[in-house]
Short mmCIF file of C-alpha atoms in Angstrom, two decimals:
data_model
loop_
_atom_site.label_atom_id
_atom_site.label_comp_id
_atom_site.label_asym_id
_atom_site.label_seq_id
_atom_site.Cartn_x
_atom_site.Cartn_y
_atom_site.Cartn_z
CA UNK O 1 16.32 -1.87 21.14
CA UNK O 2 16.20 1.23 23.66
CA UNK O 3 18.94 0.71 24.65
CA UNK O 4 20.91 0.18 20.70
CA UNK O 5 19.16 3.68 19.81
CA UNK O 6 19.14 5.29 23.29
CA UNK O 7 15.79 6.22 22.36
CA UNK O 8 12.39 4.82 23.37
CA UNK O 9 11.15 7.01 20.42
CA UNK O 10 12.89 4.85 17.49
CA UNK O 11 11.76 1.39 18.75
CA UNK O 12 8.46 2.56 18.36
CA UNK O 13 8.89 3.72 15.16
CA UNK O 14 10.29 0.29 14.08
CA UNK O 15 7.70 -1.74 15.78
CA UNK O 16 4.54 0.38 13.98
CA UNK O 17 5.76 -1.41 10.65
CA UNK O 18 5.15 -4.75 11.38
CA UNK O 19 1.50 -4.57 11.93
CA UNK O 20 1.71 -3.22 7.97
CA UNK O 21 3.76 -5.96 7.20
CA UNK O 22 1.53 -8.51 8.97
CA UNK O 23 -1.31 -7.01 6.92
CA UNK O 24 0.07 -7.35 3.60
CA UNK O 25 1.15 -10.98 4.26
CA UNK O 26 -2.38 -11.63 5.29
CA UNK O 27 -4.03 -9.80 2.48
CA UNK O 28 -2.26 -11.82 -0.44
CA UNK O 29 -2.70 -14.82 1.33
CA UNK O 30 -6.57 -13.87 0.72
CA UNK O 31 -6.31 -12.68 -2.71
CA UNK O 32 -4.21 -15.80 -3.83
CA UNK O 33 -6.39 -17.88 -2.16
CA UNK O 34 -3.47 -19.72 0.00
CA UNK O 35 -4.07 -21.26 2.49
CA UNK O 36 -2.03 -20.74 5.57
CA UNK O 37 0.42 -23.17 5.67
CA UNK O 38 4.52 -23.73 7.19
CA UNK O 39 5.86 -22.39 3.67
CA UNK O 40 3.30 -19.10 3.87
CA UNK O 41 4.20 -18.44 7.37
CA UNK O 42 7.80 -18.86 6.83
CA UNK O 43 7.34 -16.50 4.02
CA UNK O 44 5.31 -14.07 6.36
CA UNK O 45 8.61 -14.47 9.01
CA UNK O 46 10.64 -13.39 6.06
CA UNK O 47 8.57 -10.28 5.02
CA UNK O 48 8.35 -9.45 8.80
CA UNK O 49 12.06 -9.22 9.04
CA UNK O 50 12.43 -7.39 6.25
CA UNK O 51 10.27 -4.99 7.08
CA UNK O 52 11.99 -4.59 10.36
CA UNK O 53 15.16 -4.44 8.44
CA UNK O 54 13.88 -1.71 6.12
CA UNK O 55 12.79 0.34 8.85
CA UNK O 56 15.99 0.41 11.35
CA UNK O 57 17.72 1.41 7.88
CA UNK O 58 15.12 4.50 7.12
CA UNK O 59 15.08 5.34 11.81
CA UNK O 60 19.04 5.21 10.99
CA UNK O 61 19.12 7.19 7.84
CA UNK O 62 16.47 9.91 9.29
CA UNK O 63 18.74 10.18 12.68
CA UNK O 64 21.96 10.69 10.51
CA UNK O 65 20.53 13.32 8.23
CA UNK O 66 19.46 15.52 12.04
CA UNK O 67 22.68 15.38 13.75
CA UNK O 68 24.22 16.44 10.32
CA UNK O 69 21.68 19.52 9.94
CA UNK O 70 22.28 20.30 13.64
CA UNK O 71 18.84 19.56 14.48
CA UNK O 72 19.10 16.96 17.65
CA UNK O 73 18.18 17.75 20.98
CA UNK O 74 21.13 18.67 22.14
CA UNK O 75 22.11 21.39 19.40
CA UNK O 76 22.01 25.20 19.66
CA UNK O 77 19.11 26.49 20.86
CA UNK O 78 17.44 29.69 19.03
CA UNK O 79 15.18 32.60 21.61
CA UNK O 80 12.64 33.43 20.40
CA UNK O 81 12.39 36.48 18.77
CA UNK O 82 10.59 39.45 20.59
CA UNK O 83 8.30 41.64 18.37
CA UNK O 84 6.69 44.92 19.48
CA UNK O 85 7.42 48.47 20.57
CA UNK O 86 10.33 48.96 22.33
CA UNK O 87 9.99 50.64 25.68
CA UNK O 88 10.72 54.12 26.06
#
């Protein structure tokens, strides 16, 4: 995926929402009182990939919406502004 995004930045990003994922699958598997079976963890492959979907769509979206507003890495740069008296 480093290589898709040219980024080791948005991987990351993707990868810190399946542990969420994971968590939710395993908490309503608690509260229903299922047991873990094939269908649950097929459903829990499922959520997973949605999930991972969901968040190359949002690491996508976000990446779009800074190269439009100019604000990549590789955009204008600004100096920083000097304050103070001016030498005489």
């Amino acid at each position: 995926m480093a290589v898709n995004f040219q980024s080791w930045l948005d991987p990351l990003i993707i990868l810190m929402a399946l542990p969420g994922a994971l968590a939710g699958v395993l908490w309503m598997l608690f509260a229903s009182q299922t047991n873990i079976s094939i269908p649950a963890l097929m459903g829990a492959i499922m959520c997973v990939g949605v999930a991972t979907s969901n968040s190359i769509l949002v690491v996508q979206f976000a990446n779009e919406q800074r190269s439009e507003l100019g604000l990549d890495a590789h955009g204008p740069r600004s100096r920083p502004e000097r304050r103070g008296c001016a030498p005489s």
